[in-house]
Coordinates of C-alpha atoms in Angstrom, one line a residue:
Chain A
M450 CA 66.4 89.5 134.3
E451 CA 68.4 89.9 137.4
R452 CA 71.3 92.4 136.9
N453 CA 74.1 90.1 137.7
Q454 CA 72.8 87.7 135.1
M455 CA 72.6 90.3 132.5
H456 CA 76.4 91.3 133.3
R457 CA 77.4 87.6 132.9
Q458 CA 75.4 87.4 129.7
V459 CA 77.2 90.3 128.0
S460 CA 80.7 88.9 129.2
V461 CA 79.5 85.7 127.7
M462 CA 78.5 87.1 124.5
R463 CA 81.9 89.3 124.4
Q464 CA 84.2 86.3 125.1
S465 CA 82.4 84.2 122.5
L466 CA 83.1 86.8 119.9
F467 CA 86.9 86.2 120.6
D468 CA 86.7 82.5 120.9
Q469 CA 84.7 82.0 117.5
G470 CA 87.4 84.2 116.1
Y471 CA 85.4 87.1 114.8
L472 CA 87.3 89.6 117.0
D473 CA 91.0 89.7 117.6
E474 CA 93.0 91.6 120.2
Q475 CA 92.7 94.9 118.4
F476 CA 89.0 95.1 119.7
I477 CA 90.6 95.2 123.1
Q478 CA 92.5 98.1 122.2
L479 CA 89.4 99.8 121.5
E480 CA 87.9 98.9 124.8
E481 CA 91.4 100.3 126.3
L482 CA 90.5 103.6 124.6
Q483 CA 87.2 103.9 126.2
D484 CA 87.1 105.6 129.4
D485 CA 84.9 108.3 131.4
A486 CA 85.8 111.0 128.8
N487 CA 85.0 108.7 126.1
P488 CA 82.2 106.2 127.4
N489 CA 80.8 105.1 124.2
F490 CA 84.1 105.0 122.1
V491 CA 84.0 101.4 121.0
E492 CA 80.3 101.5 119.8
E493 CA 80.9 104.9 118.2
V494 CA 84.1 103.5 116.4
V495 CA 82.2 100.5 115.1
T496 CA 79.2 102.6 113.9
L497 CA 81.7 104.5 112.0
Y498 CA 83.3 101.5 110.4
Y499 CA 79.8 100.1 109.4
R500 CA 79.0 103.7 107.9
D501 CA 82.4 103.9 106.1
S502 CA 82.3 100.1 104.8
S503 CA 79.0 100.1 103.4
R504 CA 80.2 102.7 100.9
L505 CA 83.4 100.9 100.1
I506 CA 81.4 97.6 99.7
L507 CA 79.1 99.5 97.3
S508 CA 82.2 100.8 95.3
I509 CA 83.8 97.5 95.1
D510 CA 80.4 95.6 94.1
Q511 CA 80.2 98.3 91.3
A512 CA 83.8 97.8 90.2
L513 CA 83.3 94.0 90.1
E514 CA 80.7 94.7 87.6
R515 CA 83.0 96.2 85.1
N516 CA 84.4 94.4 82.3
P517 CA 87.4 94.3 82.1
L518 CA 87.9 94.5 86.0
D519 CA 90.3 97.2 87.1
F520 CA 92.4 95.3 89.6
N521 CA 94.3 98.3 90.9
K522 CA 91.0 100.3 91.5
L523 CA 89.8 96.8 93.5
D524 CA 93.0 96.6 95.1
T525 CA 92.9 100.3 96.5
Y526 CA 89.3 99.9 97.7
M527 CA 90.2 96.6 99.5
H528 CA 93.1 98.1 100.8
Q529 CA 91.3 100.7 102.6
F530 CA 88.5 98.4 103.5
K531 CA 91.1 95.9 105.1
G532 CA 92.7 98.8 107.0
S533 CA 89.5 99.8 108.7
S534 CA 88.4 96.2 109.5
T535 CA 91.8 95.9 111.1
S536 CA 91.4 98.8 112.9
I537 CA 88.5 97.5 114.9
G538 CA 89.7 94.0 115.2
A539 CA 87.3 92.3 112.7
K540 CA 89.5 89.1 112.4
K541 CA 87.4 87.0 110.0
V542 CA 86.7 89.9 107.7
K543 CA 90.4 90.8 107.8
A544 CA 91.3 87.5 106.5
E545 CA 88.9 87.5 103.7
C546 CA 90.3 90.8 102.6
T547 CA 93.8 89.6 102.5
Q548 CA 92.5 86.6 100.3
F549 CA 90.8 89.2 98.1
R550 CA 94.2 91.2 97.6
E551 CA 96.0 88.1 96.6
Y552 CA 93.5 87.3 94.1
C553 CA 93.8 91.1 92.8
K554 CA 97.5 90.7 92.7
A555 CA 97.3 87.5 90.5
G556 CA 94.6 89.2 88.4
N557 CA 92.0 86.4 89.2
G558 CA 88.6 87.8 88.8
E559 CA 86.9 84.7 89.6
G560 CA 88.6 84.4 92.9
C561 CA 88.0 88.1 93.5
M562 CA 84.3 87.9 93.0
R563 CA 84.1 84.7 95.1
T564 CA 86.1 86.0 97.9
F565 CA 84.2 89.1 97.9
Q566 CA 81.0 87.1 98.7
Q567 CA 82.8 85.9 101.6
V568 CA 83.8 89.3 102.7
K569 CA 80.4 90.4 102.6
K570 CA 78.9 87.5 104.5
E571 CA 81.7 87.6 107.4
Y572 CA 81.0 91.6 107.5
T573 CA 77.1 91.1 107.9
I574 CA 77.6 88.3 110.5
L575 CA 79.9 90.6 112.6
K576 CA 77.6 93.3 112.1
R577 CA 74.7 91.3 113.6
K578 CA 76.7 90.0 116.4
L579 CA 78.1 93.4 117.4
E580 CA 74.8 95.0 117.1
A581 CA 73.5 92.3 119.6
Y582 CA 76.2 92.6 121.9
F583 CA 76.0 96.5 122.1
Q584 CA 72.4 96.4 122.6
Q585 CA 72.8 93.8 125.6
A586 CA 75.9 96.1 127.0
R587 CA 73.6 99.1 126.8
Q588 CA 71.1 97.7 128.9
V589 CA 73.6 96.7 131.6
G590 CA 75.4 100.1 131.5
P591 CA 79.0 100.6 131.8
S592 CA 80.9 97.3 132.9
E593 CA 84.4 96.3 134.0
T594 CA 85.0 94.6 130.7
A595 CA 84.3 97.7 128.7
C596 CA 86.3 100.5 130.4
R597 CA 89.9 100.8 131.3
P598 CA 90.1 101.3 134.9
R599 CA 91.5 104.8 135.9
N600 CA 95.0 104.5 137.5
Chain B
M706 CA 99.0 98.0 141.4
A707 CA 102.5 96.2 140.7
P708 CA 104.3 97.9 137.9
A709 CA 104.2 95.9 134.7
I710 CA 107.4 94.7 132.7
E711 CA 107.5 97.7 130.2
G712 CA 106.7 97.1 126.8
M713 CA 105.7 93.3 127.4
A714 CA 102.7 91.5 127.7
P715 CA 99.8 92.8 129.6
A716 CA 100.2 93.1 133.2
V717 CA 97.0 92.0 134.9
E718 CA 94.7 89.2 134.3
S719 CA 90.8 90.3 134.4
S720 CA 89.3 89.2 137.6
E721 CA 86.6 87.8 135.4
G722 CA 87.4 84.2 135.0
N723 CA 86.0 83.7 131.6
N724 CA 87.9 86.7 130.1
K725 CA 91.1 84.9 128.7
M726 CA 92.2 88.0 127.1
S727 CA 94.3 90.2 129.8
K728 CA 93.5 93.7 130.3
G729 CA 95.0 96.5 132.1
Y730 CA 98.4 96.8 130.0
Q731 CA 100.6 99.1 132.1
Y732 CA 101.0 102.0 129.5
P733 CA 104.3 103.9 130.0
S734 CA 105.2 107.2 130.7
W735 CA 108.4 109.0 129.5
K736 CA 111.0 111.2 130.7
K737 CA 110.9 113.5 127.5
K738 CA 107.7 114.8 126.1
L739 CA 107.1 112.8 123.0
R740 CA 105.3 114.3 120.3
G741 CA 103.9 112.5 117.4
L742 CA 102.5 113.2 113.9
L743 CA 100.1 110.8 112.3
V744 CA 99.2 110.9 108.4
D745 CA 96.3 108.8 107.6
N746 CA 93.4 109.6 105.1
A747 CA 90.7 107.2 106.8
E748 CA 89.0 108.7 109.7
L749 CA 88.4 105.6 111.6
C750 CA 92.1 104.5 111.4
R751 CA 93.2 108.1 112.3
I752 CA 90.9 107.9 115.5
V753 CA 92.2 104.7 116.8
E754 CA 95.8 105.1 115.8
K755 CA 95.9 108.5 117.4
G756 CA 94.2 106.9 120.5
I757 CA 96.8 104.1 120.7
M758 CA 99.7 106.6 120.1
G759 CA 98.4 108.6 123.0
L760 CA 98.0 105.6 125.5
C761 CA 101.4 105.0 124.7
G762 CA 102.4 108.4 126.1
V763 CA 102.7 110.2 122.4
E764 CA 101.2 113.5 122.4
T765 CA 99.9 113.3 118.7
Q766 CA 98.3 115.5 115.9
A767 CA 96.5 113.8 113.1
V768 CA 96.3 115.1 109.7
E769 CA 94.5 113.5 106.5
T770 CA 97.1 114.2 103.7
G771 CA 100.6 114.3 103.0
E772 CA 100.5 117.9 102.1
A773 CA 98.9 118.9 105.2
A774 CA 101.7 116.9 107.0
V775 CA 104.3 118.7 105.1
E776 CA 102.7 122.0 105.7
L777 CA 102.8 121.7 109.4
I778 CA 106.5 120.8 109.2
A779 CA 107.3 123.6 106.9
S780 CA 105.4 125.9 109.6
G781 CA 108.0 124.8 112.1
A782 CA 106.4 122.0 114.0
T783 CA 108.6 119.3 115.2
F784 CA 107.9 115.8 116.2
D785 CA 109.7 112.8 117.8
L786 CA 107.8 110.2 115.7
I787 CA 105.9 110.3 112.4
V788 CA 103.7 107.6 111.3
I789 CA 102.5 107.8 107.6
D790 CA 100.3 105.6 105.9
R791 CA 101.0 104.0 102.7
F792 CA 98.2 105.2 100.7
L793 CA 97.2 108.9 100.8
P794 CA 95.0 110.8 98.4
S795 CA 97.5 112.9 96.4
M796 CA 100.9 112.7 97.7
T797 CA 101.7 109.1 98.5
G798 CA 103.0 108.0 101.7
A799 CA 106.3 107.3 100.4
Q800 CA 106.3 110.9 98.8
T801 CA 105.4 112.3 102.0
A802 CA 108.3 110.5 103.8
R803 CA 110.7 111.6 101.0
K804 CA 109.7 115.2 101.1
M805 CA 110.2 115.2 104.8
R806 CA 113.8 114.0 104.5
E807 CA 114.4 116.5 101.8
M808 CA 113.3 119.2 104.3
G809 CA 115.5 118.0 106.9
V810 CA 113.4 116.0 109.0
E811 CA 115.6 113.6 111.0
S812 CA 112.6 112.4 113.3
K813 CA 111.7 108.6 113.5
I814 CA 109.4 107.9 110.4
I815 CA 107.2 104.7 110.4
G816 CA 105.4 103.5 107.4
L817 CA 102.1 102.0 108.0
F818 CA 100.2 99.5 105.7
A819 CA 96.7 98.4 105.7
S820 CA 98.0 95.3 104.0
Y821 CA 101.4 94.3 103.7
F822 CA 102.9 91.9 101.0
E823 CA 106.6 91.4 100.5
G824 CA 107.9 94.1 98.6
D825 CA 105.5 96.5 99.4
E826 CA 108.0 98.3 101.5
E827 CA 110.4 99.3 98.9
D828 CA 109.2 102.7 98.0
F829 CA 108.8 103.6 101.8
V830 CA 112.3 102.4 102.3
A831 CA 113.6 104.1 99.5
A832 CA 112.0 107.3 100.7
G833 CA 114.0 107.3 104.0
V834 CA 111.6 105.8 106.6
D835 CA 113.0 104.0 109.4
D836 CA 110.7 101.1 109.9
F837 CA 107.5 99.9 108.7
K838 CA 104.4 98.2 110.1
E839 CA 101.3 96.4 108.8
K840 CA 98.3 97.6 110.9
P841 CA 97.4 97.5 113.6
L842 CA 99.8 99.9 115.2
S843 CA 100.1 98.0 118.6
P844 CA 101.5 99.3 122.0
N845 CA 103.6 96.1 122.1
W846 CA 105.4 97.1 118.8
L847 CA 105.5 101.0 119.7
V848 CA 106.7 101.1 123.0
P849 CA 110.1 99.7 122.6
I850 CA 110.5 102.3 119.7
L851 CA 109.5 105.0 122.1
R852 CA 111.7 103.8 124.7
E853 CA 114.6 104.4 122.2
L854 CA 113.3 107.7 121.5
D855 CA 113.1 108.6 125.2
N856 CA 116.8 107.9 125.9

């Protein structure tokens, strides 16, 4: 595929992640932190997110199987998970995390379990989309959308 | 490049027509050398928050625990801005802030929450923080605070 076309395709992919509400402006902050000294910053940070989060998700899954539920523990895990989701701009994941915390505060186990399914769903969808996006972006090479221009 | 309005919305629209999110925020530089201390246990959050503080012109040291932060200060390090996450592994964020105030730290201290519900700030405020923020730490929010510190 012609290079300009590939560039456009990456741009369109990126824009749709914002338009469809998967990412918020925090992702742009990550892009702003990417420069010649840190050319793969965004992908590295996102990779770190998925690595750390998979552990948290496992912990939450296990905690949700206990009887009775330890809402404090669940809340602490989710607080961490929301923090990192927020840091990469994972908009939908973040919203589900907030919902989960509300159920925790209310001591609503059913609500927590239901919402956590949603958290995992949004998390997985975003992961697939970001993987596809980075794969395309890598093929094209550094682009104007990904790197903060040097002043 | 025309100078941006400091602390306001991003200055430059991307030249790409389909990119609705503006890029090229004009990051400020300060008269004083602003030094920051970031206390956050999550590696991902530390990386991102330190990066953002750096973009905003604050030379920042990042530590993982309240104890490490207190030790730094006890060793004589001084900071213009201290940002502390609420949940830390042993000493909490609020306990860390309180300890710093007891040690005579007069710097601006900001409490950071991954997830904020009304009332969450009570222990931070009681500990003597100047302000608090739900993540993410954004330039738009931080720059006006830094401008005050610079005067």
